[in-house]
XYZ file of C-alpha atoms in Angstrom:
725
model
C 112.608 43.752 133.854
C 114.722 46.188 135.838
C 113.407 47.937 138.878
C 112.245 51.328 137.703
C 112.053 54.102 140.397
C 111.156 57.530 141.066
C 114.062 60.041 140.828
C 114.284 63.788 140.035
C 116.296 66.277 138.266
C 116.982 70.139 139.300
C 118.507 73.322 138.247
C 120.854 75.004 141.085
C 118.601 77.497 142.645
C 115.951 77.677 139.759
C 113.350 75.123 141.207
C 112.433 74.213 137.615
C 112.533 70.178 138.093
C 111.508 67.326 136.552
C 110.294 64.338 139.177
C 110.087 60.997 137.395
C 107.080 58.911 138.790
C 106.683 55.685 136.943
C 104.374 54.118 139.484
C 102.155 56.970 138.901
C 102.614 57.303 135.212
C 103.905 60.538 135.060
C 106.282 63.418 135.625
C 105.870 66.267 138.141
C 107.039 69.631 136.984
C 106.776 73.358 137.875
C 108.875 76.496 137.738
C 108.370 76.690 141.586
C 109.403 73.150 142.246
C 108.729 70.357 144.066
C 105.213 70.808 146.407
C 104.296 73.425 144.154
C 104.193 71.019 141.364
C 101.527 69.043 139.415
C 101.718 65.785 136.999
C 102.797 66.462 133.514
C 101.701 63.339 131.334
C 104.313 63.267 129.029
C 104.071 60.636 125.960
C 107.450 60.149 124.598
C 108.539 56.992 122.631
C 108.044 55.396 119.165
C 105.340 54.862 116.580
C 105.674 52.279 113.793
C 102.827 51.644 111.766
C 99.739 51.270 114.144
C 101.894 50.575 117.140
C 103.213 52.986 119.829
C 105.403 52.494 122.622
C 106.491 55.151 125.211
C 108.216 55.792 128.248
C 106.015 54.768 131.645
C 104.866 58.561 132.336
C 101.700 58.570 130.599
C 98.572 56.326 130.310
C 97.734 57.532 126.969
C 99.780 54.487 125.120
C 101.335 51.190 126.246
C 104.735 51.337 127.693
C 107.950 49.481 126.362
C 108.343 45.978 126.872
C 111.534 46.154 128.678
C 113.136 49.333 130.395
C 116.071 49.703 132.516
C 117.137 52.979 134.119
C 120.362 54.647 134.818
C 121.289 57.886 136.482
C 124.617 60.031 136.214
C 125.196 63.413 138.455
C 123.727 65.229 135.236
C 121.152 62.788 134.148
C 118.404 60.176 133.942
C 118.469 57.560 131.136
C 115.772 55.081 129.954
C 116.870 52.069 127.785
C 113.996 50.582 126.235
C 113.532 47.634 124.207
C 110.413 46.241 122.282
C 111.440 42.641 120.598
C 107.536 42.647 119.150
C 108.346 45.427 117.147
C 112.002 44.959 116.168
C 112.929 48.297 118.059
C 115.469 49.821 120.669
C 115.282 53.032 122.003
C 117.096 55.246 124.553
C 115.719 58.522 126.171
C 118.207 60.596 128.199
C 117.190 63.940 130.072
C 120.027 65.699 130.987
C 120.086 68.895 133.477
C 123.544 70.725 132.831
C 125.329 71.104 135.694
C 129.213 72.528 136.045
C 130.453 73.479 139.517
C 130.989 77.421 139.918
C 129.393 77.995 136.587
C 125.965 79.928 137.600
C 124.716 80.342 134.152
C 125.084 76.810 133.033
C 123.938 75.410 136.143
C 121.092 77.672 137.261
C 119.610 78.055 133.683
C 115.720 76.740 133.997
C 116.112 74.135 131.197
C 116.607 70.450 130.411
C 117.735 68.703 127.492
C 115.961 65.393 126.182
C 118.184 63.189 123.781
C 115.963 60.280 122.318
C 117.113 57.717 119.607
C 115.582 54.574 118.205
C 117.185 51.990 116.462
C 115.948 49.160 114.118
C 117.178 45.847 115.856
C 114.800 43.376 113.727
C 116.382 40.840 111.495
C 116.401 41.941 107.586
C 114.792 38.895 106.374
C 111.349 39.407 108.707
C 111.222 43.105 107.505
C 108.268 42.186 105.284
C 105.424 43.002 107.633
C 103.622 45.907 105.637
C 102.242 47.579 108.891
C 105.724 48.117 110.051
C 107.893 48.467 106.541
C 108.009 50.250 103.285
C 108.023 48.045 100.093
C 112.216 48.404 100.318
C 112.267 47.028 103.690
C 112.793 49.784 105.652
C 110.857 50.630 109.092
C 109.007 53.772 109.036
C 107.699 55.550 111.828
C 107.987 58.487 114.166
C 110.017 59.278 117.168
C 107.302 61.511 118.941
C 106.650 63.693 122.046
C 103.529 64.275 123.172
C 101.707 66.721 126.063
C 98.699 64.611 126.693
C 95.568 66.657 127.397
C 97.458 69.955 126.471
C 94.467 72.712 125.715
C 97.539 74.728 123.925
C 97.881 75.078 120.319
C 101.366 74.608 119.304
C 103.427 78.008 118.519
C 105.940 78.224 115.864
C 108.176 75.147 116.823
C 107.120 74.869 120.177
C 104.544 73.293 122.336
C 103.559 75.870 125.406
C 102.538 74.531 128.971
C 101.404 77.299 130.673
C 101.397 76.836 134.529
C 99.137 78.427 137.353
C 100.173 77.818 141.164
C 98.440 78.437 144.033
C 101.256 78.356 147.130
C 98.552 78.494 149.857
C 96.616 75.627 148.612
C 100.163 73.507 148.297
C 101.056 74.306 151.608
C 98.229 73.053 153.312
C 99.831 69.623 152.987
C 101.753 70.827 155.921
C 98.696 71.948 158.025
C 101.281 74.852 159.136
C 100.992 78.070 157.344
C 104.264 80.358 157.038
C 103.741 83.473 159.129
C 104.504 86.815 157.720
C 103.616 89.262 154.952
C 101.145 88.220 152.366
C 102.101 88.242 148.898
C 100.159 90.922 146.546
C 99.080 88.111 144.711
C 98.281 84.447 146.399
C 98.578 82.977 142.665
C 101.567 82.682 140.714
C 101.926 82.124 136.895
C 104.621 80.257 135.213
C 105.739 79.055 131.638
C 106.983 75.831 130.326
C 107.620 74.648 126.578
C 108.891 71.867 124.798
C 110.907 72.438 121.180
C 113.222 70.393 119.139
C 116.570 71.353 119.047
C 116.819 71.016 115.291
C 113.283 72.318 114.292
C 114.058 71.547 110.546
C 113.969 67.827 111.515
C 110.950 67.915 113.319
C 106.990 68.201 112.829
C 105.227 70.067 115.243
C 101.268 69.593 115.770
C 98.647 70.559 118.111
C 100.257 69.244 121.160
C 102.915 66.830 119.691
C 106.277 66.961 118.158
C 106.977 64.253 115.529
C 110.500 63.317 114.134
C 109.622 60.713 111.227
C 112.156 57.778 110.304
C 112.965 55.245 107.833
C 115.340 52.751 109.124
C 117.077 49.734 107.494
C 118.268 47.129 109.868
C 120.753 48.277 112.337
C 120.015 51.825 111.617
C 119.365 54.740 114.153
C 117.964 57.917 114.231
C 118.069 60.732 116.881
C 116.497 63.584 117.990
C 116.932 66.314 120.772
C 114.492 68.641 122.382
C 114.633 71.394 125.191
C 112.396 71.592 127.785
C 112.456 75.245 129.683
C 110.303 76.849 132.357
C 110.163 80.544 133.634
C 108.308 82.623 135.970
C 109.258 86.435 136.311
C 107.057 86.755 139.335
C 108.464 87.577 142.882
C 108.804 84.128 144.606
C 110.103 84.631 147.750
C 109.634 86.880 151.051
C 113.142 87.365 152.561
C 112.492 90.084 155.732
C 109.541 91.738 153.753
C 111.799 92.326 150.614
C 110.445 90.317 147.537
C 112.660 88.530 145.534
C 112.791 86.847 141.995
C 114.760 83.812 140.871
C 118.503 84.953 140.175
C 117.924 83.431 136.717
C 115.490 86.506 135.464
C 118.692 88.719 135.753
C 120.042 86.517 132.908
C 117.401 85.620 130.938
C 114.394 88.007 130.256
C 111.615 85.697 129.079
C 111.078 81.629 128.278
C 112.081 82.363 124.820
C 115.595 83.588 125.822
C 116.127 80.222 127.938
C 115.420 78.374 124.823
C 117.520 80.298 122.573
C 120.150 80.131 125.252
C 119.728 76.194 125.220
C 119.868 76.257 121.388
C 122.935 78.371 121.151
C 124.890 76.721 124.326
C 124.193 73.447 123.600
C 127.719 72.216 122.905
C 128.681 73.865 125.795
C 126.256 72.763 128.099
C 126.710 69.292 126.860
C 130.585 69.317 127.026
C 130.277 70.457 130.592
C 127.967 68.216 131.880
C 129.935 65.081 130.367
C 133.065 66.246 131.758
C 131.568 66.641 135.359
C 130.158 63.007 134.919
C 133.310 61.857 133.834
C 135.037 62.512 137.002
C 132.703 60.038 138.798
C 133.051 57.479 136.197
C 136.795 57.485 136.519
C 136.925 57.569 140.367
C 137.177 54.663 142.516
C 133.569 53.979 143.358
C 131.556 50.871 143.404
C 128.170 51.371 141.491
C 126.113 51.472 144.814
C 128.070 54.893 145.869
C 128.183 56.201 142.241
C 124.291 55.842 142.091
C 123.868 57.379 145.713
C 126.088 60.560 144.399
C 124.137 61.136 141.215
C 120.688 60.333 142.824
C 121.174 62.561 145.963
C 122.729 65.411 144.045
C 120.070 66.107 141.987
C 117.537 65.922 144.990
C 119.868 68.453 146.615
C 119.807 70.708 143.758
C 115.975 70.297 143.557
C 115.878 72.160 147.132
C 118.078 75.047 146.305
C 116.729 78.569 146.038
C 119.104 81.299 144.590
C 116.884 84.564 144.327
C 117.620 88.253 143.184
C 116.339 91.688 144.323
C 117.840 94.561 142.144
C 118.287 96.737 145.216
C 119.630 93.795 147.570
C 122.273 91.078 147.752
C 121.335 87.879 146.353
C 119.969 85.151 148.571
C 120.815 81.564 148.323
C 118.930 79.108 150.636
C 118.391 75.192 150.425
C 114.653 73.750 151.429
C 114.944 70.705 154.022
C 113.058 68.614 151.487
C 109.552 67.919 152.310
C 110.118 69.942 155.711
C 110.485 73.198 153.878
C 112.737 74.829 156.180
C 115.321 77.175 154.922
C 119.043 76.834 155.346
C 118.630 74.286 158.562
C 122.005 74.389 160.094
C 122.377 70.859 161.118
C 120.938 69.901 157.677
C 123.947 72.143 155.888
C 126.187 70.724 158.317
C 126.110 67.473 156.246
C 125.189 69.001 152.801
C 128.274 70.988 153.063
C 130.218 68.420 151.445
C 128.815 69.777 148.022
C 130.306 73.401 148.979
C 133.484 72.028 150.464
C 134.409 70.337 147.236
C 132.500 71.642 144.651
C 131.227 75.220 145.505
C 132.753 76.974 148.665
C 131.196 80.439 147.740
C 127.806 79.334 148.415
C 128.715 78.142 151.814
C 130.484 81.321 152.488
C 127.179 83.318 151.385
C 125.080 81.008 153.421
C 126.972 81.558 156.511
C 126.931 85.371 156.207
C 122.988 84.974 155.691
C 123.326 83.085 158.674
C 124.898 85.702 161.214
C 121.294 87.588 160.897
C 119.854 84.942 162.905
C 121.655 84.697 166.154
C 119.033 84.610 169.020
C 119.598 87.167 171.850
C 121.240 84.642 174.494
C 124.255 83.989 171.838
C 122.853 80.775 170.053
C 121.817 80.111 166.267
C 118.534 79.526 164.853
C 117.729 76.109 163.657
C 116.476 77.625 160.378
C 115.481 80.990 158.793
C 111.932 80.459 157.517
C 109.771 78.107 155.932
C 107.974 77.710 152.693
C 108.262 80.761 150.331
C 109.371 83.014 153.575
C 112.646 83.603 155.262
C 111.968 85.822 158.481
C 113.194 83.663 161.127
C 113.060 80.395 162.539
C 109.953 78.243 161.956
C 111.007 74.971 163.836
C 109.332 74.091 167.053
C 112.046 73.950 169.601
C 115.712 75.377 169.712
C 119.050 73.242 169.248
C 121.293 75.484 170.704
C 124.443 73.515 171.545
C 124.254 71.605 168.201
C 123.689 74.647 165.837
C 126.277 76.634 167.627
C 128.745 73.932 167.022
C 127.674 73.370 163.700
C 127.965 76.969 162.889
C 131.409 76.989 164.152
C 132.606 73.851 162.385
C 131.341 74.690 159.052
C 133.318 78.189 159.174
C 136.215 76.422 160.343
C 136.159 73.877 157.508
C 135.488 76.356 155.174
C 138.548 78.472 155.793
C 140.667 75.365 155.953
C 139.225 74.483 152.633
C 139.696 77.902 150.921
C 142.733 79.221 152.863
C 140.710 82.584 153.133
C 140.160 83.898 156.685
C 138.271 87.133 155.831
C 134.908 85.567 156.786
C 136.498 84.535 160.311
C 137.899 87.869 161.005
C 134.484 89.489 160.035
C 132.525 87.400 162.053
C 134.780 86.552 165.143
C 132.844 88.557 167.927
C 130.017 86.132 166.911
C 131.905 83.175 166.897
C 133.111 84.290 170.468
C 129.359 84.591 171.590
C 128.491 81.156 170.317
C 131.656 79.320 172.030
C 130.494 81.183 175.366
C 127.369 80.038 175.020
C 128.528 76.338 174.682
C 130.954 76.940 177.686
C 128.240 78.054 179.764
C 125.815 75.302 179.079
C 127.719 73.230 181.371
C 126.716 74.033 184.735
C 128.685 71.056 186.465
C 132.047 71.513 185.587
C 132.502 68.355 183.655
C 132.725 70.011 180.219
C 129.749 68.006 178.604
C 126.786 70.607 178.061
C 123.821 69.989 180.147
C 121.431 72.734 179.082
C 120.292 73.373 175.507
C 120.971 69.645 174.431
C 117.789 69.072 172.196
C 119.210 68.029 168.747
C 118.252 67.252 165.151
C 117.902 63.459 165.683
C 114.094 64.121 166.205
C 112.823 60.433 165.793
C 115.152 58.803 168.393
C 114.630 57.972 171.668
C 115.019 60.597 174.855
C 118.709 59.366 175.221
C 119.700 60.382 171.701
C 117.439 63.123 171.166
C 117.374 65.473 174.210
C 119.033 63.952 177.198
C 121.543 66.168 179.126
C 125.138 65.471 178.979
C 125.060 63.214 175.637
C 128.335 62.142 174.316
C 127.521 63.192 170.966
C 127.368 67.022 171.981
C 130.248 66.472 174.302
C 132.662 65.817 171.653
C 131.046 68.165 169.381
C 131.725 70.682 171.731
C 135.205 69.681 172.114
C 135.508 69.829 168.101
C 134.317 73.526 168.332
C 136.595 74.494 171.171
C 139.572 72.948 169.296
C 138.317 75.015 166.338
C 137.734 78.358 168.349
C 141.156 77.670 169.976
C 142.950 77.497 166.543
C 141.549 80.722 165.745
C 141.959 82.573 168.959
C 145.739 81.684 168.801
C 146.283 83.330 165.514
C 144.204 86.202 166.354
C 146.497 86.691 169.788
C 143.210 86.340 171.896
C 144.880 84.563 174.942
C 141.826 84.597 177.104
C 139.902 82.615 174.482
C 142.773 80.098 174.311
C 142.285 79.778 178.051
C 138.595 79.311 178.142
C 139.064 76.500 175.220
C 141.887 74.736 176.885
C 140.063 74.557 180.056
C 137.150 73.181 178.372
C 139.033 70.793 176.601
C 140.719 69.265 179.145
C 137.371 68.747 181.160
C 135.647 67.311 178.260
C 138.457 65.081 177.441
C 138.466 63.862 181.270
C 134.616 63.193 181.535
C 134.768 61.323 178.110
C 137.459 58.903 179.211
C 136.591 58.713 182.761
C 132.591 58.945 182.876
C 131.455 58.296 179.096
C 133.513 55.288 178.063
C 131.762 51.861 179.217
C 134.732 49.424 178.245
C 133.760 48.732 174.537
C 131.735 51.964 173.623
C 131.108 55.388 174.683
C 127.444 56.045 176.658
C 124.766 57.813 174.587
C 124.678 60.103 177.541
C 126.568 60.189 181.197
C 123.676 61.248 183.106
C 121.511 57.900 183.455
C 118.798 59.487 185.530
C 116.401 61.940 183.871
C 116.731 64.758 186.295
C 113.237 66.079 185.034
C 114.293 66.505 181.492
C 111.375 67.721 179.183
C 110.174 65.693 176.312
C 110.985 68.481 173.592
C 107.700 67.648 171.787
C 105.199 67.398 174.600
C 106.704 69.555 177.272
C 106.227 66.612 179.743
C 108.935 65.777 182.471
C 110.805 62.462 181.790
C 111.120 60.742 185.212
C 113.145 57.618 186.396
C 116.436 56.285 183.951
C 116.599 57.380 180.484
C 116.252 54.237 178.317
C 119.174 53.505 176.330
C 121.662 55.895 178.344
C 124.132 53.076 177.932
C 123.351 51.867 174.413
C 125.619 51.721 171.614
C 125.351 54.600 169.148
C 126.584 56.077 165.735
C 126.886 59.734 166.959
C 129.619 60.181 169.629
C 132.318 60.723 166.738
C 129.834 62.704 164.388
C 131.250 66.102 165.421
C 134.991 65.007 164.558
C 134.819 64.604 160.724
C 135.554 68.487 159.709
C 138.539 68.361 161.993
C 139.618 64.882 160.599
C 139.218 66.404 156.887
C 141.459 69.495 157.752
C 144.332 67.742 159.075
C 143.439 69.239 162.704
C 144.766 67.006 165.533
C 141.920 66.108 167.867
C 143.632 64.952 171.008
C 141.427 62.136 171.612
C 141.977 58.541 172.017
C 141.639 57.417 168.325
C 141.636 53.493 169.438
C 138.728 54.195 171.435
C 136.944 56.059 168.758
C 137.514 53.371 166.417
C 136.472 50.788 168.896
C 133.012 52.555 169.789
C 132.452 53.045 165.838
C 132.984 49.197 164.895
C 131.002 48.264 167.984
C 128.233 50.575 167.552
C 127.851 49.713 163.798
C 127.481 46.084 164.635
C 125.114 46.436 167.478
C 122.726 49.102 165.671
C 122.683 47.350 162.074
C 119.753 46.609 160.226
C 119.016 45.605 156.836
C 119.482 49.049 155.430
C 121.843 50.539 157.638
C 122.427 51.616 161.396
C 119.658 52.970 163.524
C 120.553 55.713 165.664
C 121.477 53.447 168.781
C 121.071 49.898 169.748
C 118.172 50.945 171.671
C 116.098 52.653 169.113
C 113.623 50.840 166.806
C 114.694 49.420 163.627
C 112.799 52.368 161.642
C 114.939 54.897 163.445
C 117.716 55.194 161.077
C 118.735 58.151 158.799
C 120.813 57.348 155.809
C 122.862 60.750 155.786
C 124.091 59.819 158.876
C 125.067 56.366 158.431
C 127.036 57.868 155.367
C 128.470 60.471 157.841
C 129.526 57.754 160.046
C 131.260 55.707 157.387
C 133.209 58.743 156.375
C 134.227 59.495 159.973
C 135.541 55.664 160.300
C 137.489 55.841 157.349
C 139.370 58.919 158.806
C 139.906 56.646 161.694
C 141.498 53.883 159.569
C 138.065 51.726 159.266
C 136.715 50.682 155.910
C 133.225 51.018 156.058
C 132.413 52.133 152.668
C 130.986 48.820 151.207
C 127.906 49.550 153.399
C 126.743 51.877 150.727
C 125.026 49.133 148.931
C 122.631 48.922 151.725
C 121.688 52.404 151.407
C 121.051 52.231 147.774
C 119.118 49.078 148.267
C 117.057 51.433 150.649
C 116.548 54.165 147.991
C 115.516 51.709 145.452
C 113.118 50.104 147.521
C 111.529 53.138 148.756
C 111.410 54.707 145.447
C 110.056 51.900 143.644
C 107.677 50.015 145.927
C 107.903 52.291 149.077
C 106.589 56.120 149.998
C 108.679 57.248 147.284
C 110.349 60.905 147.498
C 113.499 60.781 145.759
C 116.357 61.011 148.484
C 114.580 59.508 151.147
C 116.808 59.884 154.285
C 114.356 57.899 156.494
C 111.726 55.393 157.037
C 108.090 56.834 156.715
C 107.608 57.549 160.455
C 110.237 60.083 160.382
C 108.770 61.730 157.030
C 112.122 62.865 155.497
C 111.699 63.040 151.573
C 112.550 64.936 148.860
C 115.591 65.400 151.105
C 118.976 67.408 150.585
C 120.796 65.617 153.076
C 121.993 62.881 150.870
C 124.588 64.825 148.847
C 126.744 64.350 151.871
C 127.258 61.071 149.774
C 130.128 63.078 147.652
C 132.490 62.639 151.052
C 133.165 59.112 150.099
C 135.858 60.277 147.493
C 137.902 62.270 150.165
C 137.105 59.599 152.993
C 138.358 56.517 150.570
C 141.570 58.402 150.289
C 141.801 59.715 153.921
C 142.453 63.297 152.101
C 142.766 65.957 154.671
C 143.028 69.630 153.253
C 144.582 72.701 155.150
C 145.057 75.442 152.791
C 145.805 77.679 155.601
C 149.056 75.986 156.315
C 149.169 74.909 152.961
C 148.977 71.094 153.846
C 147.591 68.025 152.077
C 147.632 64.666 153.866
C 146.493 60.852 152.511
C 146.007 57.904 154.232
C 143.708 55.631 152.132
C 141.699 53.054 153.645
C 141.736 51.127 150.595
C 143.772 50.243 147.758
C 144.103 50.409 144.617
C 142.201 53.626 144.366
C 141.811 56.671 142.379
C 140.509 59.949 143.472
C 139.807 63.285 142.006
C 140.878 66.059 144.367
C 137.697 68.004 143.692
C 138.491 71.082 146.085
C 141.895 71.827 144.209
C 140.285 71.629 140.702
C 140.595 74.423 138.175
C 137.146 74.450 136.867
C 137.464 77.339 134.454
C 140.127 75.307 132.630
C 138.235 71.806 133.217
C 141.623 70.515 134.745
C 141.082 67.959 137.727
C 144.159 66.877 140.082
C 143.774 63.117 140.533
C 145.527 60.924 143.284
C 146.155 57.592 142.266
C 147.010 54.746 144.824
C 147.969 51.584 142.881
C 149.239 48.194 143.921
C 152.727 47.222 142.146
C 154.610 43.904 142.651
C 152.951 43.662 146.337
C 153.662 47.400 147.227
C 151.800 50.270 147.080
C 152.566 53.221 144.666
C 151.516 57.008 144.805
C 151.329 59.336 141.883
C 149.666 62.494 141.304
C 148.044 63.773 137.858
C 147.927 67.347 137.160
C 150.051 67.774 140.077
C 150.823 71.336 139.340
C 147.725 72.400 140.787
C 148.856 71.557 144.263
C 152.350 73.557 143.975
C 153.159 75.221 147.084
C 151.677 72.740 149.315
C 153.647 70.060 151.589
C 152.057 66.526 150.796
C 152.097 63.595 153.179
C 151.335 60.019 152.234
C 150.597 57.905 155.431
C 152.558 60.596 157.470
C 155.514 60.506 155.102
C 156.283 63.839 152.871
C 156.031 63.205 149.275
C 158.268 64.908 146.786
C 157.032 64.774 143.195
C 159.590 63.154 141.139
């Protein structure tokens, strides 16, 4: 039997989800999403005579003898066999998704497609318990909600839900501050209906689709599962918001009606999206990571609406429950840049309201069901300022739209001046405000002064601001950036380089730095200051992806990444540094490292098999939590950060995008390869341009499909301008 593992399906911004937990034999679900959900014992399977077999999500009946599981970006499928009964069944749960189509991606619904085939040998069809006199197998394909106290209404099974957010939040021992809700209890609705009511019989708590099958015949049935709440669900600055889908759907019945009427459209768009990843050059582990982590990401999104105010889009930090954490969004923005840049624009504009007095950005903007300011326990001034700047820069380069930058330019200047002033020694490396997101690492990686990681990330932020300042005619800022760039570059090469890698930090003496968790002073030499670490080049990726020259020593960067990978490797990926313990590793940061390496000419993309093995282990035998970013000590599960895995597509092809200068560069790290240029896709017409690298008689050839979508761009392949024939 293949491994069955926990996974999830989610909706963009709507929180309605299905969290499949085969170990617990249930599916968790709720219109308010993960952590406000409860077990749903769903028996879905086949009856033949007196025998019943189901998927492993209820204890009511026996499971199929053999079950295989498969994920795509929009679905989870189970392939089941029961040789004893001569049946084979397939059940697919589909979460419709299509980039930049709000209604398709947001509607709080799932499709369930089930089929059963008679695979018995005709001459053995004589069992009276299983067959009619004509030799046909007789039974039901059925769906039952165990323990439901509701009476089926018309053609659907209603599943009302009452949710107590305060009780749910006690799990974290940290209640949200702020205005209390008018009611402490939320009410939601769920329902399950057959898509073709004439095909099914609806009973007390069960939908049955009867069948009579000869050998090798198949019967199929489809259902819709919908969720809905019209209550105010989120407090943003003491204003109450409902889910945005309530502006499209007035009731649960509206959602079901849409699912039925738009089934062909939703199915076609979801399948088209899945096909992109089927046709791209991805090994199975990389494809699985993308599919698996995309749904964990979607399950963390909130898109809420207030009739008097602008919509609000935010992403929960998984089990940590912080809203729009900048350092997390720094990684998840692969989703926005490749598929939905409008959401990053919206997020950045919301973040601008949460700058702190001295000119630095908040780590997050709230927690649980409240967005009223930062809830995390300590600041990450330099890291979050640089992340904010680099995300704004990447968005402009990927869209060609400079309006956002013009609008917030004064704020960008305040942030970069804060970064500049954080260096009090004159060497360019920040030595104040240096605590960072890597909160389970040793002191050297997590909060030491003069970290190489933050030195290079600051360098990248200065590069971005310098480009803007040149376009804005801001000579003073250009001069400031040049000064800091020169200082950081000099320090990096003379103080941080240790012969075969960059130091974690260049100040070996603790010099009274404080443990950010205990407030205690750290004395003596910082353990691991000279270790190998995967983080020095972390800040470079968005510059590399946008064809921005870094001016750094690329050979040393390659050497550093290569040696750090070797020295820090564990069974499931690299730990933060060679000095950290084996459980100090984050899958998302390993992916980020591999993508940065690809742009520097090192092919580490095959390491994705280690990361997928880790997800399978945790979700079949370990702590569970769908995308699990780190071992249990760090407790990062149901986490959105894994959607960074989308970056494998552009990293493989070394795709660099600069829509401002109308330049696209390709420097593939492996050939042959076929790469969908997602950021140039015409989603309205469903046209995807592809870059194809092939080996023909020992030579690499390059060609474009749907190249008209790149009209007006200069294309360069390995530095040589490409002129389409």
